[in-house]
mmCIF file of C-alpha atoms and ligand atoms in Angstrom:
data_model
loop_
_atom_site.group_PDB
_atom_site.id
_atom_site.type_symbol
_atom_site.label_atom_id
_atom_site.label_comp_id
_atom_site.label_asym_id
_atom_site.label_seq_id
_atom_site.Cartn_x
_atom_site.Cartn_y
_atom_site.Cartn_z
ATOM 1 C CA MET A 13 24.195 -12.781 -14.512
ATOM 2 C CA SER A 14 20.646 -11.989 -15.216
ATOM 3 C CA ILE A 15 18.379 -9.597 -17.317
ATOM 4 C CA ALA A 16 16.930 -6.808 -15.559
ATOM 5 C CA GLY A 17 14.186 -8.106 -13.285
ATOM 6 C CA SER A 18 14.656 -11.689 -14.050
ATOM 7 C CA SER A 19 16.007 -14.235 -11.287
ATOM 8 C CA VAL A 20 16.787 -16.676 -14.058
ATOM 9 C CA SER A 21 20.410 -16.880 -15.010
ATOM 10 C CA VAL A 22 20.494 -16.339 -18.699
ATOM 11 C CA PRO A 23 23.588 -14.953 -20.716
ATOM 12 C CA VAL A 24 23.171 -11.324 -21.360
ATOM 13 C CA PRO A 25 23.860 -9.976 -24.770
ATOM 14 C CA PHE A 26 26.875 -7.803 -25.004
ATOM 15 C CA ALA A 27 24.869 -4.901 -26.313
ATOM 16 C CA HIS A 28 22.210 -5.026 -23.733
ATOM 17 C CA ALA A 29 24.847 -5.200 -20.932
ATOM 18 C CA LEU A 30 26.530 -2.082 -22.360
ATOM 19 C CA GLY A 31 23.092 -0.352 -22.592
ATOM 20 C CA VAL A 32 22.262 -1.164 -18.926
ATOM 21 C CA LEU A 33 25.432 -0.088 -17.662
ATOM 22 C CA ARG A 34 25.493 3.184 -19.597
ATOM 23 C CA ALA A 35 22.004 3.890 -18.110
ATOM 24 C CA ALA A 36 23.228 3.430 -14.673
ATOM 25 C CA ALA A 37 26.642 4.985 -14.848
ATOM 26 C CA GLU A 38 25.464 8.600 -14.300
ATOM 27 C CA GLU A 39 25.170 10.220 -10.837
ATOM 28 C CA THR A 40 21.383 11.229 -10.806
ATOM 29 C CA ARG A 41 20.502 7.821 -12.501
ATOM 30 C CA LEU A 42 22.421 5.862 -9.976
ATOM 31 C CA ARG A 43 20.886 7.918 -7.241
ATOM 32 C CA ILE A 44 17.446 7.313 -8.496
ATOM 33 C CA LEU A 45 18.188 3.458 -8.895
ATOM 34 C CA ALA A 46 19.292 3.632 -5.196
ATOM 35 C CA LEU A 47 16.085 5.467 -4.106
ATOM 36 C CA LEU A 48 13.838 3.170 -5.994
ATOM 37 C CA ALA A 49 15.454 0.135 -4.350
ATOM 38 C CA GLU A 50 13.695 1.143 -1.247
ATOM 39 C CA GLY A 51 10.316 1.468 -2.786
ATOM 40 C CA GLU A 52 8.284 3.159 -5.675
ATOM 41 C CA LEU A 53 8.251 6.930 -5.985
ATOM 42 C CA SER A 54 6.360 9.471 -8.165
ATOM 43 C CA VAL A 55 8.324 12.135 -10.312
ATOM 44 C CA SER A 56 7.209 14.728 -7.966
ATOM 45 C CA ASP A 57 8.681 12.817 -5.058
ATOM 46 C CA LEU A 58 12.194 12.569 -7.136
ATOM 47 C CA THR A 59 11.919 16.145 -7.840
ATOM 48 C CA ASP A 60 11.522 17.039 -4.086
ATOM 49 C CA ILE A 61 14.182 14.425 -2.911
ATOM 50 C CA LEU A 62 16.858 15.326 -5.608
ATOM 51 C CA GLY A 63 16.140 19.107 -6.047
ATOM 52 C CA GLN A 64 16.306 18.897 -9.685
ATOM 53 C CA SER A 65 13.700 20.047 -12.192
ATOM 54 C CA GLN A 66 10.801 18.024 -13.413
ATOM 55 C CA PRO A 67 12.039 17.840 -17.019
ATOM 56 C CA ARG A 68 15.617 16.606 -15.969
ATOM 57 C CA ILE A 69 14.155 13.995 -13.752
ATOM 58 C CA SER A 70 11.568 12.758 -16.335
ATOM 59 C CA ARG A 71 14.582 12.622 -18.820
ATOM 60 C CA HIS A 72 16.713 10.487 -16.566
ATOM 61 C CA LEU A 73 13.686 8.165 -15.814
ATOM 62 C CA LYS A 74 12.852 7.803 -19.562
ATOM 63 C CA LEU A 75 16.581 6.332 -19.977
ATOM 64 C CA LEU A 76 16.153 4.078 -17.051
ATOM 65 C CA VAL A 77 12.788 2.781 -18.553
ATOM 66 C CA GLU A 78 14.461 2.184 -21.880
ATOM 67 C CA ALA A 79 17.322 0.309 -20.383
ATOM 68 C CA GLY A 80 14.831 -2.028 -18.813
ATOM 69 C CA LEU A 81 15.883 -1.264 -15.364
ATOM 70 C CA VAL A 82 12.845 1.004 -14.258
ATOM 71 C CA GLU A 83 9.165 0.568 -15.049
ATOM 72 C CA ARG A 84 6.506 3.090 -15.072
ATOM 73 C CA HIS A 85 3.135 2.688 -13.636
ATOM 74 C CA ARG A 86 0.617 5.626 -14.765
ATOM 75 C CA GLU A 87 -2.087 6.566 -12.471
ATOM 76 C CA GLY A 88 -4.441 9.497 -13.276
ATOM 77 C CA ALA A 89 -2.124 12.439 -14.073
ATOM 78 C CA TRP A 90 0.584 10.835 -11.955
ATOM 79 C CA ALA A 91 3.192 8.282 -12.802
ATOM 80 C CA PHE A 92 4.958 5.971 -10.335
ATOM 81 C CA PHE A 93 8.236 4.352 -11.094
ATOM 82 C CA ARG A 94 9.795 1.386 -9.550
ATOM 83 C CA LEU A 95 12.547 -1.221 -10.253
ATOM 84 C CA VAL A 96 11.495 -3.924 -12.557
ATOM 85 C CA ASP A 97 10.285 -6.912 -10.423
ATOM 86 C CA GLY A 98 11.837 -5.093 -7.453
ATOM 87 C CA ARG A 99 15.456 -5.493 -8.791
ATOM 88 C CA ALA A 100 17.826 -3.657 -10.860
ATOM 89 C CA GLY A 101 18.680 -6.812 -12.893
ATOM 90 C CA LEU A 102 22.338 -6.743 -13.823
ATOM 91 C CA VAL A 103 23.193 -3.754 -11.623
ATOM 92 C CA ASP A 104 21.463 -5.176 -8.762
ATOM 93 C CA PRO A 105 24.610 -6.284 -6.822
ATOM 94 C CA LEU A 106 26.140 -2.865 -7.348
ATOM 95 C CA ILE A 107 22.823 -1.074 -5.906
ATOM 96 C CA GLY A 108 22.466 -3.476 -3.131
ATOM 97 C CA GLY A 109 26.261 -3.153 -2.260
ATOM 98 C CA LEU A 110 26.129 0.572 -2.228
ATOM 99 C CA ASP A 111 27.059 2.295 1.279
ATOM 100 C CA ALA A 112 23.857 4.108 2.017
ATOM 101 C CA GLY A 113 25.586 6.209 4.538
ATOM 102 C CA SER A 114 27.830 7.769 2.036
ATOM 103 C CA PRO A 115 27.099 10.984 0.358
ATOM 104 C CA PRO A 116 25.135 11.887 -1.830
ATOM 105 C CA LEU A 117 22.982 8.585 -0.878
ATOM 106 C CA SER A 118 22.736 9.690 2.931
ATOM 107 C CA GLU A 119 21.528 12.947 1.998
ATOM 108 C CA ASP A 120 18.927 11.409 -0.648
ATOM 109 C CA ARG A 121 17.852 9.110 2.169
ATOM 110 C CA ALA A 122 17.414 11.939 4.741
ATOM 111 C CA ARG A 123 15.400 14.030 2.099
ATOM 112 C CA ARG A 124 13.377 11.063 1.267
ATOM 113 C CA GLU A 125 12.499 10.827 4.883
ATOM 114 C CA ALA A 126 11.672 14.319 5.377
ATOM 115 C CA VAL A 127 9.575 14.411 2.127
ATOM 116 C CA ARG A 128 7.734 11.342 3.492
ATOM 117 C CA ALA A 129 7.257 13.046 6.996
ATOM 118 C CA GLN A 130 5.760 16.225 5.383
ATOM 119 C CA ARG A 131 3.203 14.069 3.600
ATOM 120 C CA ALA A 132 2.487 12.086 6.593
ATOM 121 C CA GLU A 133 1.939 15.232 8.756
ATOM 122 C CA ALA A 134 -0.455 16.721 5.926
ATOM 123 C CA ALA A 135 -2.298 13.311 5.948
ATOM 124 C CA GLN A 136 -2.470 13.386 9.762
ATOM 125 C CA ALA A 137 -4.026 16.830 9.711
ATOM 126 C CA PHE A 138 -6.344 15.642 7.134
ATOM 127 C CA PHE A 139 -7.495 12.743 9.167
ATOM 128 C CA ALA A 140 -7.746 14.699 12.292
ATOM 129 C CA ARG A 141 -10.084 17.357 10.741
ATOM 130 C CA LEU A 142 -11.992 14.411 9.137
ATOM 131 C CA ALA A 143 -12.328 11.890 12.146
ATOM 132 C CA PRO A 144 -15.534 13.201 13.675
ATOM 133 C CA LYS A 145 -17.415 13.150 10.334
ATOM 134 C CA TRP A 146 -15.632 10.085 8.516
ATOM 135 C CA ASP A 147 -18.544 7.800 9.101
ATOM 136 C CA HIS A 148 -20.779 10.351 7.143
ATOM 137 C CA LEU A 149 -18.352 10.467 4.204
ATOM 138 C CA ARG A 150 -18.578 7.044 2.638
ATOM 139 C CA SER A 151 -21.025 8.006 -0.194
ATOM 140 C CA LEU A 152 -18.211 7.720 -2.765
ATOM 141 C CA HIS A 153 -18.748 4.096 -3.261
ATOM 142 C CA VAL A 154 -21.577 1.552 -3.317
ATOM 143 C CA PRO A 155 -23.413 1.241 -0.032
ATOM 144 C CA GLU A 156 -21.617 0.413 3.110
ATOM 145 C CA ALA A 157 -24.034 -2.350 3.867
ATOM 146 C CA THR A 158 -22.998 -3.985 0.494
ATOM 147 C CA VAL A 159 -19.443 -4.011 1.192
ATOM 148 C CA GLU A 160 -20.034 -5.209 4.765
ATOM 149 C CA ALA A 161 -22.105 -8.091 3.486
ATOM 150 C CA ALA A 162 -19.257 -8.926 0.968
ATOM 151 C CA VAL A 163 -16.661 -8.927 3.676
ATOM 152 C CA LEU A 164 -18.725 -11.183 5.833
ATOM 153 C CA ASP A 165 -19.326 -13.428 2.858
ATOM 154 C CA VAL A 166 -15.721 -13.660 1.611
ATOM 155 C CA LEU A 167 -14.622 -14.517 5.421
ATOM 156 C CA GLY A 168 -17.238 -17.155 5.722
ATOM 157 C CA SER A 169 -18.066 -18.742 9.104
ATOM 158 C CA ARG A 170 -14.344 -19.771 9.890
ATOM 159 C CA PRO A 171 -13.817 -19.054 13.539
ATOM 160 C CA ILE A 172 -11.487 -15.926 14.155
ATOM 161 C CA HIS A 173 -8.972 -16.122 16.833
ATOM 162 C CA ASN A 174 -6.829 -13.096 16.695
ATOM 163 C CA LEU A 175 -7.902 -10.241 14.474
ATOM 164 C CA ILE A 176 -6.158 -6.997 13.443
ATOM 165 C CA ASP A 177 -7.752 -4.078 11.499
ATOM 166 C CA LEU A 178 -4.694 -2.032 10.088
ATOM 167 C CA GLY A 179 -5.645 1.574 9.654
ATOM 168 C CA THR A 180 -8.784 1.007 11.553
ATOM 169 C CA GLY A 181 -10.062 4.648 11.457
ATOM 170 C CA THR A 182 -13.457 4.929 13.370
ATOM 171 C CA GLY A 183 -13.174 1.224 14.101
ATOM 172 C CA ARG A 184 -16.029 0.139 11.591
ATOM 173 C CA MET A 185 -14.532 -3.037 10.622
ATOM 174 C CA LEU A 186 -13.973 -3.960 14.399
ATOM 175 C CA GLY A 187 -17.649 -3.232 14.960
ATOM 176 C CA LEU A 188 -18.544 -5.702 12.249
ATOM 177 C CA LEU A 189 -16.114 -8.568 13.225
ATOM 178 C CA ALA A 190 -14.629 -8.079 16.784
ATOM 179 C CA ASP A 191 -17.377 -9.963 18.505
ATOM 180 C CA ARG A 192 -16.571 -12.918 16.346
ATOM 181 C CA ALA A 193 -12.943 -12.909 17.328
ATOM 182 C CA THR A 194 -11.355 -14.113 20.435
ATOM 183 C CA ARG A 195 -9.095 -11.096 20.369
ATOM 184 C CA ALA A 196 -9.147 -8.001 18.396
ATOM 185 C CA THR A 197 -6.864 -4.979 17.865
ATOM 186 C CA GLY A 198 -7.086 -1.996 15.904
ATOM 187 C CA LEU A 199 -4.034 0.114 14.627
ATOM 188 C CA ASP A 200 -4.152 3.430 13.256
ATOM 189 C CA SER A 201 -1.588 6.302 12.983
ATOM 190 C CA SER A 202 -4.245 9.073 13.757
ATOM 191 C CA HIS A 203 -4.846 9.849 17.568
ATOM 192 C CA ALA A 204 -8.025 11.685 16.578
ATOM 193 C CA MET A 205 -9.506 8.545 14.593
ATOM 194 C CA LEU A 206 -8.611 6.321 17.376
ATOM 195 C CA SER A 207 -10.610 8.370 19.860
ATOM 196 C CA VAL A 208 -13.643 8.128 17.735
ATOM 197 C CA ALA A 209 -12.934 4.561 17.183
ATOM 198 C CA ARG A 210 -12.946 4.130 20.886
ATOM 199 C CA ALA A 211 -16.025 5.935 21.613
ATOM 200 C CA ASN A 212 -17.671 3.928 18.844
ATOM 201 C CA LEU A 213 -16.551 0.654 20.052
ATOM 202 C CA GLU A 214 -17.510 1.245 23.743
ATOM 203 C CA ARG A 215 -20.876 2.245 22.523
ATOM 204 C CA ALA A 216 -21.205 -1.148 20.804
ATOM 205 C CA GLY A 217 -20.350 -2.848 23.957
ATOM 206 C CA LEU A 218 -16.676 -3.817 22.526
ATOM 207 C CA SER A 219 -14.505 -2.081 24.873
ATOM 208 C CA ARG A 220 -12.007 -4.889 25.151
ATOM 209 C CA VAL A 221 -10.883 -4.294 21.696
ATOM 210 C CA ASP A 222 -7.162 -3.255 21.955
ATOM 211 C CA LEU A 223 -6.565 0.172 20.014
ATOM 212 C CA ARG A 224 -3.106 1.202 19.165
ATOM 213 C CA GLN A 225 -1.396 4.161 17.619
ATOM 214 C CA GLY A 226 1.030 3.251 15.120
ATOM 215 C CA ASP A 227 2.341 3.124 11.346
ATOM 216 C CA ILE A 228 0.978 0.515 9.083
ATOM 217 C CA HIS A 229 4.251 0.559 7.241
ATOM 218 C CA ALA A 230 5.816 -0.806 10.622
ATOM 219 C CA PRO A 231 3.213 -2.527 12.791
ATOM 220 C CA PRO A 232 4.785 -3.237 16.051
ATOM 221 C CA PHE A 233 3.588 -6.771 16.107
ATOM 222 C CA GLY A 234 5.584 -9.937 15.661
ATOM 223 C CA ARG A 235 5.451 -12.328 12.583
ATOM 224 C CA GLY A 236 2.404 -14.574 12.520
ATOM 225 C CA SER A 237 0.642 -12.766 15.263
ATOM 226 C CA PHE A 238 -2.856 -12.767 13.689
ATOM 227 C CA ASP A 239 -4.887 -15.245 11.901
ATOM 228 C CA LEU A 240 -7.015 -12.542 10.425
ATOM 229 C CA VAL A 241 -5.490 -9.168 9.072
ATOM 230 C CA LEU A 242 -7.654 -6.354 7.544
ATOM 231 C CA VAL A 243 -6.627 -3.359 5.350
ATOM 232 C CA HIS A 244 -10.006 -1.707 4.765
ATOM 233 C CA GLN A 245 -9.905 1.320 2.581
ATOM 234 C CA VAL A 246 -6.389 2.385 3.690
ATOM 235 C CA LEU A 247 -4.162 1.692 0.776
ATOM 236 C CA HIS A 248 -5.024 4.600 -1.444
ATOM 237 C CA TYR A 249 -3.798 6.948 1.290
ATOM 238 C CA LEU A 250 -0.420 5.250 1.366
ATOM 239 C CA ASP A 251 2.980 6.420 0.367
ATOM 240 C CA ASP A 252 4.220 2.952 -0.019
ATOM 241 C CA PRO A 253 1.172 0.413 -0.322
ATOM 242 C CA ALA A 254 3.483 -2.489 -1.389
ATOM 243 C CA ARG A 255 5.565 -2.173 1.806
ATOM 244 C CA ALA A 256 2.328 -1.866 3.839
ATOM 245 C CA LEU A 257 0.968 -5.033 2.295
ATOM 246 C CA ARG A 258 4.476 -6.707 2.920
ATOM 247 C CA GLU A 259 4.174 -5.861 6.424
ATOM 248 C CA ALA A 260 0.568 -6.996 6.719
ATOM 249 C CA ALA A 261 1.448 -10.338 5.187
ATOM 250 C CA ARG A 262 4.119 -10.697 7.617
ATOM 251 C CA LEU A 263 1.696 -10.484 10.467
ATOM 252 C CA VAL A 264 -0.558 -13.399 9.107
ATOM 253 C CA ALA A 265 -0.180 -16.556 11.097
ATOM 254 C CA PRO A 266 0.349 -19.880 9.191
ATOM 255 C CA GLY A 267 -2.952 -20.830 7.593
ATOM 256 C CA GLY A 268 -4.355 -17.239 8.375
ATOM 257 C CA ARG A 269 -5.799 -14.700 5.985
ATOM 258 C CA LEU A 270 -5.369 -11.255 4.941
ATOM 259 C CA LEU A 271 -8.326 -9.335 3.415
ATOM 260 C CA VAL A 272 -7.673 -5.974 1.538
ATOM 261 C CA VAL A 273 -10.454 -3.874 0.454
ATOM 262 C CA ASP A 274 -10.133 -0.699 -1.681
ATOM 263 C CA PHE A 275 -11.195 0.942 -4.632
ATOM 264 C CA ALA A 276 -10.726 -0.279 -8.385
ATOM 265 C CA PRO A 277 -8.883 2.048 -10.656
ATOM 266 C CA HIS A 278 -10.773 5.168 -11.322
ATOM 267 C CA GLY A 279 -10.191 8.792 -12.667
ATOM 268 C CA LEU A 280 -11.327 10.938 -9.801
ATOM 269 C CA GLU A 281 -8.317 13.087 -9.853
ATOM 270 C CA PHE A 282 -9.595 15.643 -7.364
ATOM 271 C CA LEU A 283 -9.885 13.149 -4.627
ATOM 272 C CA ARG A 284 -5.905 13.585 -4.321
ATOM 273 C CA GLU A 285 -6.671 17.200 -3.441
ATOM 274 C CA THR A 286 -9.786 17.134 -1.568
ATOM 275 C CA GLN A 287 -9.502 13.761 0.130
ATOM 276 C CA ALA A 288 -5.708 13.331 0.476
ATOM 277 C CA HIS A 289 -5.937 10.154 -1.617
ATOM 278 C CA ARG A 290 -2.513 9.127 -2.968
ATOM 279 C CA ARG A 291 -3.636 6.473 -5.511
ATOM 280 C CA LEU A 292 -6.590 6.325 -7.744
ATOM 281 C CA GLY A 293 -7.507 2.762 -6.911
ATOM 282 C CA PHE A 294 -5.778 -0.464 -7.661
ATOM 283 C CA ALA A 295 -5.964 -2.934 -10.455
ATOM 284 C CA PRO A 296 -6.862 -6.469 -9.412
ATOM 285 C CA GLU A 297 -3.506 -8.026 -10.543
ATOM 286 C CA GLN A 298 -1.537 -5.293 -8.843
ATOM 287 C CA VAL A 299 -2.791 -6.133 -5.258
ATOM 288 C CA THR A 300 -2.630 -9.753 -6.109
ATOM 289 C CA GLY A 301 0.988 -9.488 -7.392
ATOM 290 C CA TRP A 302 1.733 -7.612 -4.100
ATOM 291 C CA LEU A 303 0.126 -10.541 -1.917
ATOM 292 C CA ASN A 304 1.738 -13.386 -3.880
ATOM 293 C CA ASP A 305 5.096 -11.363 -3.569
ATOM 294 C CA ALA A 306 4.542 -11.487 0.058
ATOM 295 C CA GLY A 307 4.045 -15.151 0.240
ATOM 296 C CA LEU A 308 0.105 -15.274 0.096
ATOM 297 C CA SER A 309 -1.853 -16.989 -2.430
ATOM 298 C CA THR A 310 -5.199 -14.983 -3.455
ATOM 299 C CA VAL A 311 -8.244 -16.943 -3.167
ATOM 300 C CA THR A 312 -10.798 -14.446 -3.971
ATOM 301 C CA THR A 313 -11.106 -11.208 -5.707
ATOM 302 C CA ARG A 314 -14.433 -9.584 -6.012
ATOM 303 C CA ASP A 315 -15.803 -6.403 -7.561
ATOM 304 C CA LEU A 316 -18.473 -4.529 -6.054
ATOM 305 C CA ALA A 317 -19.602 -2.248 -8.820
ATOM 306 C CA PRO A 318 -22.143 0.375 -8.560
ATOM 307 C CA PRO A 319 -25.429 0.207 -10.341
ATOM 308 C CA PRO A 320 -25.234 1.664 -13.878
ATOM 309 C CA ALA A 321 -27.359 4.724 -12.967
ATOM 310 C CA GLU A 322 -24.737 5.597 -10.220
ATOM 311 C CA ALA A 323 -21.561 4.590 -12.298
ATOM 312 C CA ALA A 324 -20.615 8.292 -13.118
ATOM 313 C CA HIS A 325 -20.021 9.286 -9.713
ATOM 314 C CA GLN A 326 -19.659 6.271 -7.431
ATOM 315 C CA LEU A 327 -16.574 3.966 -7.289
ATOM 316 C CA THR A 328 -16.047 0.089 -7.566
ATOM 317 C CA VAL A 329 -14.827 -1.279 -4.512
ATOM 318 C CA THR A 330 -12.681 -4.550 -4.768
ATOM 319 C CA LEU A 331 -12.025 -7.074 -2.195
ATOM 320 C CA TRP A 332 -8.810 -9.453 -2.302
ATOM 321 C CA LEU A 333 -8.555 -12.356 0.045
ATOM 322 C CA GLY A 334 -5.053 -13.674 0.572
ATOM 323 C CA VAL A 335 -4.185 -16.831 2.327
ATOM 324 C CA ASP A 336 -1.090 -18.160 3.916
ATOM 325 C CA ALA A 337 0.197 -21.292 2.046
ATOM 326 C CA ALA A 338 -0.321 -23.392 5.135
ATOM 327 C CA GLU A 339 -4.082 -22.848 4.204
ATOM 328 C CA ALA A 340 -3.735 -25.571 1.533
ATOM 329 C CA MET A 341 -2.911 -28.158 4.359
ATOM 330 C CA PRO A 342 -5.614 -30.262 5.674
ATOM 331 C CA GLU A 343 -7.235 -28.636 8.870
ATOM 332 C CA ARG A 344 -5.387 -31.280 11.185
ATOM 333 C CA ALA A 345 -1.944 -30.355 10.153
ATOM 334 C CA VAL A 346 -2.736 -26.463 10.549
ATOM 335 C CA ALA A 347 -3.876 -27.174 13.982
HETATM 336 C C1 SAM B 30 -10.303 6.098 4.960
HETATM 337 S S1 SAM B 30 -9.840 5.701 6.625
HETATM 338 C C2 SAM B 30 -10.404 4.172 6.598
HETATM 339 C C3 SAM B 30 -10.560 3.767 8.175
HETATM 340 C C4 SAM B 30 -11.231 2.294 8.276
HETATM 341 N N1 SAM B 30 -10.396 1.143 7.925
HETATM 342 C C5 SAM B 30 -12.619 2.095 7.478
HETATM 343 O O1 SAM B 30 -12.565 1.648 6.576
HETATM 344 O O2 SAM B 30 -13.445 2.835 8.017
HETATM 345 C C6 SAM B 30 -8.257 5.546 6.424
HETATM 346 C C7 SAM B 30 -7.457 5.503 7.642
HETATM 347 O O3 SAM B 30 -6.042 5.022 7.692
HETATM 348 C C8 SAM B 30 -5.391 5.810 8.497
HETATM 349 N N2 SAM B 30 -3.859 5.651 8.097
HETATM 350 C C9 SAM B 30 -3.473 6.448 7.043
HETATM 351 N N3 SAM B 30 -2.079 6.418 6.988
HETATM 352 C C10 SAM B 30 -1.733 5.348 7.917
HETATM 353 C C11 SAM B 30 -0.507 4.870 8.268
HETATM 354 N N4 SAM B 30 0.453 5.109 7.641
HETATM 355 N N5 SAM B 30 -0.426 4.085 9.156
HETATM 356 C C12 SAM B 30 -1.496 3.644 9.982
HETATM 357 N N6 SAM B 30 -2.876 4.339 9.734
HETATM 358 C C13 SAM B 30 -2.987 4.958 8.732
HETATM 359 C C14 SAM B 30 -5.978 6.960 8.673
HETATM 360 O O4 SAM B 30 -5.576 7.634 10.021
HETATM 361 C C15 SAM B 30 -7.418 6.775 8.553
HETATM 362 O O5 SAM B 30 -8.016 6.413 9.807
#
């Protein structure tokens, strides 16, 4: 038996066990735990899925947090909730053993998918509108040339065999790196973005790059298919960035690398409304934690802050480079 979130077997004090079981032994709270077992959610997600008022959902979440089963992560005006360390501790076997096909869990699951689909549709519409002018809309952060120079510097001169750019958009990162790679692939869910990428890459003489439509949460490629995986300015649009990074890490070949580039935490709340941002940036340790959980070690984290005069309206960009553990082996052994 273990305390919430801990994988170490330690005896559980009686009062703690009673508190945890009481917290979980209520219909809505058990449904919330089952939903969170599949990934973090905001209060408004839970309100939509469970069809209950926000104060009620907040009250249930508060009890689950107090029992140490759920943790809250505040981000601007929103709060996201997840199981502590991805597990429900003492009640983990119960949650894991629930029949997801039985009501009301089956309805919750269907509703969750419907809520996700609605959001994805809204995002698709946004990216379809944005595609033709995306390359002109990068003024939010430090100049693109600074970011690109940092990407090249962090990656160094190591050869690239098989590159994938997840959420490639207009193909900017492919334009930067594809001619250094033996093979290059771009994946994006937006048909409109891919059309712009295709035109850009053709213009740059990179027409051999393979562009595919697909979801970053379920990329249609086998484990270990790529020695360099990029996720550049995509995470903050996603419903489930942790899952996307798990999937990205799954694609990394032994000894391969995963480079994530995104915003550092910021307070520009309006970006949720005007730019379809779902997350207001990421703390260094949050992404590092996701990479480590996915079996990669983080070798580099670098912040690109705007100059002080621009700091009020420009955002800091962070780069995280994760490496598959085989990287630590001598070159001979990797080959
Ligand atoms: C801000 S753009 C960044 C594009 C590119 N990486 C860059 O830095 O120029 C975000 C891209 O992520 C794509 N995207 C959003 N959600 C996605 C998903 N679930 N699966 C795949 N691509 C997604 C969008 O279509 C869009 O092209």
